[in-house]
PDB file of C-alpha atoms in Angstrom:
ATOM      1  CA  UNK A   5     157.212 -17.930 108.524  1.00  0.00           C
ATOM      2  CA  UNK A   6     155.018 -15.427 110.231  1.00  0.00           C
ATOM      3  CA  UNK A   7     156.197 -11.703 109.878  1.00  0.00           C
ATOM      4  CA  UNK A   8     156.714  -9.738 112.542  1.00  0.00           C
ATOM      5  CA  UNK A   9     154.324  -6.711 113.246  1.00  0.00           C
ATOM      6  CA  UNK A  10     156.355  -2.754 113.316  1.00  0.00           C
ATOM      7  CA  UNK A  11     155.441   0.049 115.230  1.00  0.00           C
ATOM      8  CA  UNK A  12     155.441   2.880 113.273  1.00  0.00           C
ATOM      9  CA  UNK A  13     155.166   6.541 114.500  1.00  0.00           C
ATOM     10  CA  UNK A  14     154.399   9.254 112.168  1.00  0.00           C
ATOM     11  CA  UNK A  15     155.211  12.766 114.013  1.00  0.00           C
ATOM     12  CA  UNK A  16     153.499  15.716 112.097  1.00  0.00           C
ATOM     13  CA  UNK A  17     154.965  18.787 113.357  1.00  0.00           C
ATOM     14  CA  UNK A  18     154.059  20.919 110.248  1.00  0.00           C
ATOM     15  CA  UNK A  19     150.864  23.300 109.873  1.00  0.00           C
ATOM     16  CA  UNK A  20     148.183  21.278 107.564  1.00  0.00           C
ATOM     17  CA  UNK A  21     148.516  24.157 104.356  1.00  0.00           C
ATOM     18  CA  UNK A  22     151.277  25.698 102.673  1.00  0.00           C
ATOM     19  CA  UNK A  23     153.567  22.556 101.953  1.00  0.00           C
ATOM     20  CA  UNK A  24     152.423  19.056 101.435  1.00  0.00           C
ATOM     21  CA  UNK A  25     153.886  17.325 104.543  1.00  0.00           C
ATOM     22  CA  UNK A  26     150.593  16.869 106.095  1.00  0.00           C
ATOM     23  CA  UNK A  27     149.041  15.394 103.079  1.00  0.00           C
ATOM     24  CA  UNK A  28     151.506  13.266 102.536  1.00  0.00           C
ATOM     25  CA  UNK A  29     151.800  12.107 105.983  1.00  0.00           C
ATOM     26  CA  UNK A  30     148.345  10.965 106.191  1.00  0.00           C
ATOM     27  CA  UNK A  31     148.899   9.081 102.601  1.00  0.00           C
ATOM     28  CA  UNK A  32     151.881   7.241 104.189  1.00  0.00           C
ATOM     29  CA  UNK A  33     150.059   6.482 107.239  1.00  0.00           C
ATOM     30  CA  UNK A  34     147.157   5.099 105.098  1.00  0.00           C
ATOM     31  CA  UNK A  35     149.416   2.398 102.910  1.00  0.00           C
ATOM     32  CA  UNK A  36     151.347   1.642 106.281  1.00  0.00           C
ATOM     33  CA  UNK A  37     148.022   0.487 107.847  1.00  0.00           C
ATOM     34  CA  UNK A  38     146.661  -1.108 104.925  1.00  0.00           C
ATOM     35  CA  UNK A  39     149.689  -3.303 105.395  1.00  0.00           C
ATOM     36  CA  UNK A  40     148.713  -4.423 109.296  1.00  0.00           C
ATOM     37  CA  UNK A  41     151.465  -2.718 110.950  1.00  0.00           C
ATOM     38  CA  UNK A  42     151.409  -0.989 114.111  1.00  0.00           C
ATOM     39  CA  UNK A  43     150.628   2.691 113.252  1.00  0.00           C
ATOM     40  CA  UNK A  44     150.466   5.534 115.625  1.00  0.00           C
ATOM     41  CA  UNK A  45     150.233   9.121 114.193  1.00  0.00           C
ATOM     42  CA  UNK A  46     152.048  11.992 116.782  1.00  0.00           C
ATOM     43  CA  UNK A  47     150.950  16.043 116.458  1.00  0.00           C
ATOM     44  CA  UNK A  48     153.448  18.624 117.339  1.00  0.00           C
ATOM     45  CA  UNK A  49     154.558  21.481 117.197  1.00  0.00           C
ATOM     46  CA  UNK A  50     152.411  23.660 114.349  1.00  0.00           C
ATOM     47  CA  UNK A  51     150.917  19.737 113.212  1.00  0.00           C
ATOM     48  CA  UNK A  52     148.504  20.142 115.953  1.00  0.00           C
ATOM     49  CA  UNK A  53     146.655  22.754 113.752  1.00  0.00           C
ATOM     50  CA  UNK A  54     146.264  19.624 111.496  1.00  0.00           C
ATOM     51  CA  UNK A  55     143.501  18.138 113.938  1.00  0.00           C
ATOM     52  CA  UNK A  56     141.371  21.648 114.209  1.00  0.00           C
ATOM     53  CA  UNK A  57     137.887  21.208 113.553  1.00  0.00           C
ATOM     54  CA  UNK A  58     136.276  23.475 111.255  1.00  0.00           C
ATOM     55  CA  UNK A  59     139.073  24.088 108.802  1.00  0.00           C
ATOM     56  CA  UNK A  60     138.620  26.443 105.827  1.00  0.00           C
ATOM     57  CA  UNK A  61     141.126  26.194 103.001  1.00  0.00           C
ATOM     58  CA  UNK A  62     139.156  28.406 100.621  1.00  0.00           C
ATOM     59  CA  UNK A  63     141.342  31.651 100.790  1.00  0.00           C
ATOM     60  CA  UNK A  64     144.621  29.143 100.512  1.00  0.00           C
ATOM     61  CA  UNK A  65     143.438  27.511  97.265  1.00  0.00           C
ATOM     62  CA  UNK A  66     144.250  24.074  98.637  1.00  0.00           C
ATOM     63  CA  UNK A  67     141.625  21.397  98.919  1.00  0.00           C
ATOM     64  CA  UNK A  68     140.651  20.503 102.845  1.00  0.00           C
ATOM     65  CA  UNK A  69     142.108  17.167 103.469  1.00  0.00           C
ATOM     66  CA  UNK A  70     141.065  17.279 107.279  1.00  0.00           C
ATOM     67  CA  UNK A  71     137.825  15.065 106.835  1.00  0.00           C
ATOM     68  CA  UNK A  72     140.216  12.220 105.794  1.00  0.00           C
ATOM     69  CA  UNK A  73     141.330  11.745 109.424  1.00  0.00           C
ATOM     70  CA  UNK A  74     137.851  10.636 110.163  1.00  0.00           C
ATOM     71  CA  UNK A  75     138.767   7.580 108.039  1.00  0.00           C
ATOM     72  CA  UNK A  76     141.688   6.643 110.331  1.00  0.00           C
ATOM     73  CA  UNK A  77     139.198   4.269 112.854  1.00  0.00           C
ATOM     74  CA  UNK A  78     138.227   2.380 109.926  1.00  0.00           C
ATOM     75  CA  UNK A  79     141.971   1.288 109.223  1.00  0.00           C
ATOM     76  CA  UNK A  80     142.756   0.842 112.463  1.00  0.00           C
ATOM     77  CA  UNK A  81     144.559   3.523 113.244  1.00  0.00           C
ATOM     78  CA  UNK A  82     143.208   4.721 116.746  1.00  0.00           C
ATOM     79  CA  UNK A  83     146.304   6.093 118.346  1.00  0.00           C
ATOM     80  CA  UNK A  84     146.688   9.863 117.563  1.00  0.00           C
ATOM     81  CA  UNK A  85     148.827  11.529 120.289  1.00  0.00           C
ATOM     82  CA  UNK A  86     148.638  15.279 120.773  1.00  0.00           C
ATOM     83  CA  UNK A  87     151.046  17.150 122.568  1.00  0.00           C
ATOM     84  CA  UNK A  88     149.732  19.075 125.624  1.00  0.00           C
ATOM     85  CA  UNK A  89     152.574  21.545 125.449  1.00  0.00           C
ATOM     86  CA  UNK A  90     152.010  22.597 121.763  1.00  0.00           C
ATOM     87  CA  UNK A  91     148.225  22.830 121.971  1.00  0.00           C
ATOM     88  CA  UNK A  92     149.040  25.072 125.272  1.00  0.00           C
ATOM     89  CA  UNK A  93     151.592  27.045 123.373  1.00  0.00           C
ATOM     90  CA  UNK A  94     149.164  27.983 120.564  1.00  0.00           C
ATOM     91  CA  UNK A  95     146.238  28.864 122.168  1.00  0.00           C
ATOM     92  CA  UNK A  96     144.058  25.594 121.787  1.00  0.00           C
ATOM     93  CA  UNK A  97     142.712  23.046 123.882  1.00  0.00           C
ATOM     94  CA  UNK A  98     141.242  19.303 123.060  1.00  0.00           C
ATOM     95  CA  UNK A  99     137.600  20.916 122.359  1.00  0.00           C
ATOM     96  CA  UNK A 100     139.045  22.710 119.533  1.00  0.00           C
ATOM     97  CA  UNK A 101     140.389  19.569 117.826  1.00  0.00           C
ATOM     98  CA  UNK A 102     138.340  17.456 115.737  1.00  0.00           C
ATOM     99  CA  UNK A 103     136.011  14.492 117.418  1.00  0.00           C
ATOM    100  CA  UNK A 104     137.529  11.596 116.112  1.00  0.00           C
ATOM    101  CA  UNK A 105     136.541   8.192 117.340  1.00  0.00           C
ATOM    102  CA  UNK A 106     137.137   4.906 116.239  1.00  0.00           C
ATOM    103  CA  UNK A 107     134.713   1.241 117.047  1.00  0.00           C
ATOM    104  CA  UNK A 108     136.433  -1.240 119.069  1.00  0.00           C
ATOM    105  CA  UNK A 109     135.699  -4.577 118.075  1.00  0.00           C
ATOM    106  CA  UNK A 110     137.028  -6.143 121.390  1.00  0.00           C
ATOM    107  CA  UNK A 111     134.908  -3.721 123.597  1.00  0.00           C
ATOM    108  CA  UNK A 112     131.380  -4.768 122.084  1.00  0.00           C
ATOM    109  CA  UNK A 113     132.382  -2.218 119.289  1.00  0.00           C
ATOM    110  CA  UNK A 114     132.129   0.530 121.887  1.00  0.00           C
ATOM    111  CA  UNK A 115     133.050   4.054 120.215  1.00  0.00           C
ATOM    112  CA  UNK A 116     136.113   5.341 121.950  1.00  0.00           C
ATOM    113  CA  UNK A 117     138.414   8.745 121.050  1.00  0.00           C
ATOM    114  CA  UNK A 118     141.539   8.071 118.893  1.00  0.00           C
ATOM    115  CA  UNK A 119     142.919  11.537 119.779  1.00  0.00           C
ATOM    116  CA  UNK A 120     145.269  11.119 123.249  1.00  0.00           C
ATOM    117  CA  UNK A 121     146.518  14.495 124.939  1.00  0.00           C
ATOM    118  CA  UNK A 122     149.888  13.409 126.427  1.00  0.00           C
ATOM    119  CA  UNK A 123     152.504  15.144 127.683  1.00  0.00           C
ATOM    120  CA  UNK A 124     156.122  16.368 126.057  1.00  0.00           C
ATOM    121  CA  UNK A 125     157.753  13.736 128.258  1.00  0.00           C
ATOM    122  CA  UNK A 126     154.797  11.327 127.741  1.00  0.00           C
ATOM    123  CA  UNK A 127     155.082  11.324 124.187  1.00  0.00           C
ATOM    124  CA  UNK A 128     158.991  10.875 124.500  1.00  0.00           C
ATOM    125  CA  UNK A 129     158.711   7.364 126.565  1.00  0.00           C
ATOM    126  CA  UNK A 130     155.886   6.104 123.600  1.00  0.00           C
ATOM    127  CA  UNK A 131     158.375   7.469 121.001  1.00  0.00           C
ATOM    128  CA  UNK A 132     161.406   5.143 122.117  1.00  0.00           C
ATOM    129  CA  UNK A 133     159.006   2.225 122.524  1.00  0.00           C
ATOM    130  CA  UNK A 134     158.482   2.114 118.225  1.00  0.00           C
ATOM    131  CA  UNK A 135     160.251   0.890 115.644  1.00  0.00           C
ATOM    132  CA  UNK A 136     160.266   3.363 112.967  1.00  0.00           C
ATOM    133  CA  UNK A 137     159.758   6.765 113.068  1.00  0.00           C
ATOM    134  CA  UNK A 138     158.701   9.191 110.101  1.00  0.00           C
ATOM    135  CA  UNK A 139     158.682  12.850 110.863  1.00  0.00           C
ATOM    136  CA  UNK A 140     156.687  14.925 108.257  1.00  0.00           C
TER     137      UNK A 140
END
């Protein structure tokens, strides 16, 4: 009996310091992959700050998670989705995010960008195509 493979969206919609939503998020995301489901990760709202480059958690005595994300490729999670609108609303752009890439093994392992800019109504239409939905 062959299972049946999920789609799981995580939407991160919290800033990366100050709680540990973010954290955990990416934890979560982690197991669900190492599990071969279908896991897409969605920023939001203040979780686009999660995918800034050049973080500095010094003066927040937290420890920098952020270099984890560059992991995400090698468990084959390559779909990160960033909201145009909240990127627009704070300021940033896609050059201020993080370069993350991932090698795709049915493309000659070509390196391609995980990160997606899509719109608010974008997002909505790949949001009602999953299965589950965790919102951190």
């Amino acid at each position: 009996m062959s299972e049946q493979i999920k789609k799981f969206m995580y939407l991160n919609r919290r800033a990366p310091y100050g709680t540990i939503y973010a954290w955990e998020s990416l934890e979560v995301v982690l197991i669900g992959a190492a599990f071969d489901q279908d896991v897409s990760l969605a920023f939001l709202d203040d979780g686009v700050y999660q995918l800034v480059k050049g973080q500095d958690t010094a003066e927040v005595d937290m420890k920098n998670f952020s270099p984890t994300y560059q992991a995400l490729g090698d468990y084959d999670v390559t779909k990160l989705f960033v909201e145009k609108e909240s990127l627009e609303e704070r300021g940033l752009t896609l050059d201020d995010l993080m370069p993350l890439t991932y090698e795709d093994e049915d493309d000659d392992w070509a390196e391609k960008d995980s990160i997606k800019v899509v719109s608010r109504a974008e997002l909505a239409d790949i949001m009602e195509e999953q299965d589950v939905m965790f919102s951190f």
